[in-house]
Amino acid sequence: MLRQCDYPPSKQPSNEQLSAMTDTAPKVSVIIPCFNSGDYLREAVDSAIRQSSPELPMEILVINDHSDDPGTLDALHDINGFDQVRVIDNQGKRGPAAARNLGIAQARGDWIAFMDADDMFAPDSIAARLAALQAHPDASWIGGDRPPSAGDGT
């Protein structure tokens, strides 16, 4: 899903902040809640990074919902070094909805894309959704789906 980012009144950036963000703000903020998802997290983040291009600047916000397994902590450490990725720690285990809300509050993009830590974006998924939004400029959100798999991974 891609949703237009509306700042709540209490979080509305000042004019100075908006001016500073204009040149560097990403077009899309991908929000990935994460709790003990180390086996899949690197692939999920990699699929999100592959969506980005100079024409489509993105940021990826991984919200750590108080993970405690070593594999996830290693993965979070590794991905935190990527230019487009910010790992944000949730205060305690609050669940995926609270993690998404924290991501929304921290997002700088014009659009929000939600992704689970065990999912992967199909190639050009975000670009296709943005193209659909250009074709329908009155839309404030757009969903996406993938074709069903054959059961054998294809």
PDB file of C-alpha atoms in Angstrom:
ATOM      1  CA  MET A   1       0.000   0.000   0.000  1.00  0.00           C
ATOM      2  CA  LEU A   2       1.137   3.516  -0.730  1.00  0.00           C
ATOM      3  CA  ARG A   3      -0.443   6.323   1.280  1.00  0.00           C
ATOM      4  CA  GLN A   4       0.081  10.053   1.048  1.00  0.00           C
ATOM      5  CA  CYS A   5       1.882  11.367   4.097  1.00  0.00           C
ATOM      6  CA  ASP A   6      -0.215  13.902   5.976  1.00  0.00           C
ATOM      7  CA  TYR A   7       1.424  15.416   9.018  1.00  0.00           C
ATOM      8  CA  PRO A   8      -0.846  15.591  12.049  1.00  0.00           C
ATOM      9  CA  PRO A   9      -1.184  19.197  13.272  1.00  0.00           C
ATOM     10  CA  SER A  10       1.091  18.567  16.263  1.00  0.00           C
ATOM     11  CA  LYS A  11       3.811  17.132  13.988  1.00  0.00           C
ATOM     12  CA  GLN A  12       3.509  19.648  11.137  1.00  0.00           C
ATOM     13  CA  PRO A  13       7.027  20.801  10.191  1.00  0.00           C
ATOM     14  CA  SER A  14       7.778  24.499  10.380  1.00  0.00           C
ATOM     15  CA  ASN A  15       8.363  26.473   7.171  1.00  0.00           C
ATOM     16  CA  GLU A  16      12.097  26.378   7.888  1.00  0.00           C
ATOM     17  CA  GLN A  17      12.017  22.601   8.290  1.00  0.00           C
ATOM     18  CA  LEU A  18      10.013  22.202   5.080  1.00  0.00           C
ATOM     19  CA  SER A  19      12.520  24.344   3.184  1.00  0.00           C
ATOM     20  CA  ALA A  20      15.419  22.282   4.507  1.00  0.00           C
ATOM     21  CA  MET A  21      13.672  19.033   3.518  1.00  0.00           C
ATOM     22  CA  THR A  22      12.787  20.119  -0.033  1.00  0.00           C
ATOM     23  CA  ASP A  23      16.117  19.292  -1.624  1.00  0.00           C
ATOM     24  CA  THR A  24      16.798  16.090   0.280  1.00  0.00           C
ATOM     25  CA  ALA A  25      13.377  14.679   1.161  1.00  0.00           C
ATOM     26  CA  PRO A  26      12.659  11.218  -0.182  1.00  0.00           C
ATOM     27  CA  LYS A  27       9.668  10.655  -2.425  1.00  0.00           C
ATOM     28  CA  VAL A  28       8.696   7.472  -0.554  1.00  0.00           C
ATOM     29  CA  SER A  29       9.244   6.316   3.019  1.00  0.00           C
ATOM     30  CA  VAL A  30       9.128   2.532   3.362  1.00  0.00           C
ATOM     31  CA  ILE A  31       8.152   1.503   6.894  1.00  0.00           C
ATOM     32  CA  ILE A  32       9.116  -1.979   8.075  1.00  0.00           C
ATOM     33  CA  PRO A  33       8.101  -3.049  11.598  1.00  0.00           C
ATOM     34  CA  CYS A  34      10.473  -5.691  12.917  1.00  0.00           C
ATOM     35  CA  PHE A  35      10.338  -8.109  15.830  1.00  0.00           C
ATOM     36  CA  ASN A  36      12.743 -11.061  15.794  1.00  0.00           C
ATOM     37  CA  SER A  37      12.702 -11.191  11.980  1.00  0.00           C
ATOM     38  CA  GLY A  38      16.423 -11.660  11.389  1.00  0.00           C
ATOM     39  CA  ASP A  39      16.002 -14.562   8.978  1.00  0.00           C
ATOM     40  CA  TYR A  40      14.131 -12.357   6.501  1.00  0.00           C
ATOM     41  CA  LEU A  41      14.948  -8.755   7.324  1.00  0.00           C
ATOM     42  CA  ARG A  42      18.024  -8.349   5.091  1.00  0.00           C
ATOM     43  CA  GLU A  43      16.107  -9.608   2.043  1.00  0.00           C
ATOM     44  CA  ALA A  44      13.147  -7.356   2.790  1.00  0.00           C
ATOM     45  CA  VAL A  45      15.379  -4.293   3.121  1.00  0.00           C
ATOM     46  CA  ASP A  46      17.344  -5.264   0.004  1.00  0.00           C
ATOM     47  CA  SER A  47      14.122  -5.502  -2.026  1.00  0.00           C
ATOM     48  CA  ALA A  48      13.131  -2.034  -0.781  1.00  0.00           C
ATOM     49  CA  ILE A  49      16.561  -0.568  -1.599  1.00  0.00           C
ATOM     50  CA  ARG A  50      16.296  -1.957  -5.146  1.00  0.00           C
ATOM     51  CA  GLN A  51      13.140   0.147  -5.627  1.00  0.00           C
ATOM     52  CA  SER A  52      15.105   3.368  -5.300  1.00  0.00           C
ATOM     53  CA  SER A  53      16.767   5.321  -8.093  1.00  0.00           C
ATOM     54  CA  PRO A  54      17.912   8.911  -8.647  1.00  0.00           C
ATOM     55  CA  GLU A  55      14.429   9.605 -10.028  1.00  0.00           C
ATOM     56  CA  LEU A  56      12.808   7.874  -7.043  1.00  0.00           C
ATOM     57  CA  PRO A  57      14.596   8.806  -3.822  1.00  0.00           C
ATOM     58  CA  MET A  58      13.488   6.681  -0.894  1.00  0.00           C
ATOM     59  CA  GLU A  59      14.156   6.155   2.763  1.00  0.00           C
ATOM     60  CA  ILE A  60      13.629   2.873   4.572  1.00  0.00           C
ATOM     61  CA  LEU A  61      12.599   3.018   8.214  1.00  0.00           C
ATOM     62  CA  VAL A  62      13.005  -0.249  10.094  1.00  0.00           C
ATOM     63  CA  ILE A  63      11.203  -0.005  13.400  1.00  0.00           C
ATOM     64  CA  ASN A  64      12.739  -2.439  15.870  1.00  0.00           C
ATOM     65  CA  ASP A  65       9.929  -3.502  18.180  1.00  0.00           C
ATOM     66  CA  HIS A  66      12.269  -4.587  20.981  1.00  0.00           C
ATOM     67  CA  SER A  67      13.785  -7.613  19.192  1.00  0.00           C
ATOM     68  CA  ASP A  68      15.916  -9.815  21.389  1.00  0.00           C
ATOM     69  CA  ASP A  69      17.209 -12.662  19.240  1.00  0.00           C
ATOM     70  CA  PRO A  70      20.871 -12.475  18.140  1.00  0.00           C
ATOM     71  CA  GLY A  71      20.108 -13.019  14.433  1.00  0.00           C
ATOM     72  CA  THR A  72      17.786 -10.026  14.298  1.00  0.00           C
ATOM     73  CA  LEU A  73      20.150  -7.848  16.311  1.00  0.00           C
ATOM     74  CA  ASP A  74      22.960  -8.716  13.866  1.00  0.00           C
ATOM     75  CA  ALA A  75      20.723  -7.945  10.879  1.00  0.00           C
ATOM     76  CA  LEU A  76      19.644  -4.619  12.401  1.00  0.00           C
ATOM     77  CA  HIS A  77      23.290  -3.700  12.989  1.00  0.00           C
ATOM     78  CA  ASP A  78      24.187  -4.600   9.380  1.00  0.00           C
ATOM     79  CA  ILE A  79      21.343  -2.708   7.688  1.00  0.00           C
ATOM     80  CA  ASN A  80      21.774   0.354   9.890  1.00  0.00           C
ATOM     81  CA  GLY A  81      24.950   1.066   7.924  1.00  0.00           C
ATOM     82  CA  PHE A  82      23.086   1.442   4.608  1.00  0.00           C
ATOM     83  CA  ASP A  83      22.682   5.024   3.386  1.00  0.00           C
ATOM     84  CA  GLN A  84      18.916   4.874   2.857  1.00  0.00           C
ATOM     85  CA  VAL A  85      18.095   2.933   6.031  1.00  0.00           C
ATOM     86  CA  ARG A  86      17.276   4.260   9.478  1.00  0.00           C
ATOM     87  CA  VAL A  87      16.758   1.771  12.293  1.00  0.00           C
ATOM     88  CA  ILE A  88      14.510   3.229  14.968  1.00  0.00           C
ATOM     89  CA  ASP A  89      14.018   1.480  18.303  1.00  0.00           C
ATOM     90  CA  ASN A  90      10.497   1.319  19.672  1.00  0.00           C
ATOM     91  CA  GLN A  91      10.228   1.891  23.414  1.00  0.00           C
ATOM     92  CA  GLY A  92       9.393  -1.608  24.542  1.00  0.00           C
ATOM     93  CA  LYS A  93       7.458  -4.252  22.634  1.00  0.00           C
ATOM     94  CA  ARG A  94       4.364  -2.452  21.426  1.00  0.00           C
ATOM     95  CA  GLY A  95       3.334  -4.488  18.381  1.00  0.00           C
ATOM     96  CA  PRO A  96       3.345  -3.874  14.619  1.00  0.00           C
ATOM     97  CA  ALA A  97       0.637  -1.179  14.620  1.00  0.00           C
ATOM     98  CA  ALA A  98       2.542   0.964  17.132  1.00  0.00           C
ATOM     99  CA  ALA A  99       5.761   0.347  15.194  1.00  0.00           C
ATOM    100  CA  ARG A 100       4.087   1.523  11.970  1.00  0.00           C
ATOM    101  CA  ASN A 101       2.749   4.611  13.751  1.00  0.00           C
ATOM    102  CA  LEU A 102       6.238   5.429  15.031  1.00  0.00           C
ATOM    103  CA  GLY A 103       7.519   5.030  11.466  1.00  0.00           C
ATOM    104  CA  ILE A 104       4.850   7.378  10.140  1.00  0.00           C
ATOM    105  CA  ALA A 105       5.817   9.959  12.765  1.00  0.00           C
ATOM    106  CA  GLN A 106       9.475   9.730  11.671  1.00  0.00           C
ATOM    107  CA  ALA A 107       8.855   9.536   7.893  1.00  0.00           C
ATOM    108  CA  ARG A 108      10.089  12.326   5.627  1.00  0.00           C
ATOM    109  CA  GLY A 109       8.659  11.075   2.329  1.00  0.00           C
ATOM    110  CA  ASP A 110       5.692  12.393   0.399  1.00  0.00           C
ATOM    111  CA  TRP A 111       4.295   8.855   0.347  1.00  0.00           C
ATOM    112  CA  ILE A 112       4.341   5.985   2.844  1.00  0.00           C
ATOM    113  CA  ALA A 113       4.772   2.349   1.803  1.00  0.00           C
ATOM    114  CA  PHE A 114       4.209  -0.340   4.407  1.00  0.00           C
ATOM    115  CA  MET A 115       6.112  -3.600   4.250  1.00  0.00           C
ATOM    116  CA  ASP A 116       6.417  -6.499   6.686  1.00  0.00           C
ATOM    117  CA  ALA A 117       9.890  -7.692   7.671  1.00  0.00           C
ATOM    118  CA  ASP A 118       9.293 -11.087   6.048  1.00  0.00           C
ATOM    119  CA  ASP A 119       8.065  -9.695   2.701  1.00  0.00           C
ATOM    120  CA  MET A 120       9.815  -8.604  -0.462  1.00  0.00           C
ATOM    121  CA  PHE A 121       8.792  -5.974  -3.004  1.00  0.00           C
ATOM    122  CA  ALA A 122       8.496  -7.175  -6.573  1.00  0.00           C
ATOM    123  CA  PRO A 123      10.853  -5.359  -8.961  1.00  0.00           C
ATOM    124  CA  ASP A 124       9.553  -1.878  -9.824  1.00  0.00           C
ATOM    125  CA  SER A 125       6.658  -2.255  -7.364  1.00  0.00           C
ATOM    126  CA  ILE A 126       6.898   1.276  -5.971  1.00  0.00           C
ATOM    127  CA  ALA A 127       7.458   2.848  -9.408  1.00  0.00           C
ATOM    128  CA  ALA A 128       4.351   1.060 -10.731  1.00  0.00           C
ATOM    129  CA  ARG A 129       2.283   2.311  -7.798  1.00  0.00           C
ATOM    130  CA  LEU A 130       3.524   5.868  -8.279  1.00  0.00           C
ATOM    131  CA  ALA A 131       2.665   5.617 -11.990  1.00  0.00           C
ATOM    132  CA  ALA A 132      -0.858   4.532 -11.023  1.00  0.00           C
ATOM    133  CA  LEU A 133      -1.069   7.541  -8.713  1.00  0.00           C
ATOM    134  CA  GLN A 134      -0.003   9.846 -11.555  1.00  0.00           C
ATOM    135  CA  ALA A 135      -2.778   8.362 -13.667  1.00  0.00           C
ATOM    136  CA  HIS A 136      -5.223   9.028 -10.821  1.00  0.00           C
ATOM    137  CA  PRO A 137      -4.065  12.304  -9.233  1.00  0.00           C
ATOM    138  CA  ASP A 138      -7.078  12.523  -6.913  1.00  0.00           C
ATOM    139  CA  ALA A 139      -6.103   9.287  -5.140  1.00  0.00           C
ATOM    140  CA  SER A 140      -4.710   9.592  -1.621  1.00  0.00           C
ATOM    141  CA  TRP A 141      -3.626   5.938  -1.405  1.00  0.00           C
ATOM    142  CA  ILE A 142      -3.105   2.915  -3.603  1.00  0.00           C
ATOM    143  CA  GLY A 143      -2.777  -0.757  -2.725  1.00  0.00           C
ATOM    144  CA  GLY A 144      -0.798  -3.429  -4.393  1.00  0.00           C
ATOM    145  CA  ASP A 145      -0.919  -7.147  -4.724  1.00  0.00           C
ATOM    146  CA  ARG A 146       1.191  -9.785  -6.252  1.00  0.00           C
ATOM    147  CA  PRO A 147       0.068 -12.586  -8.495  1.00  0.00           C
ATOM    148  CA  PRO A 148      -0.549 -15.846  -6.646  1.00  0.00           C
ATOM    149  CA  SER A 149       2.428 -18.186  -6.593  1.00  0.00           C
ATOM    150  CA  ALA A 150       2.307 -21.654  -8.059  1.00  0.00           C
ATOM    151  CA  GLY A 151       3.123 -23.096  -4.650  1.00  0.00           C
ATOM    152  CA  ASP A 152       6.637 -24.000  -5.705  1.00  0.00           C
ATOM    153  CA  GLY A 153       8.040 -20.516  -5.197  1.00  0.00           C
ATOM    154  CA  THR A 154       7.386 -19.326  -8.763  1.00  0.00           C
TER     155      THR A 154
END
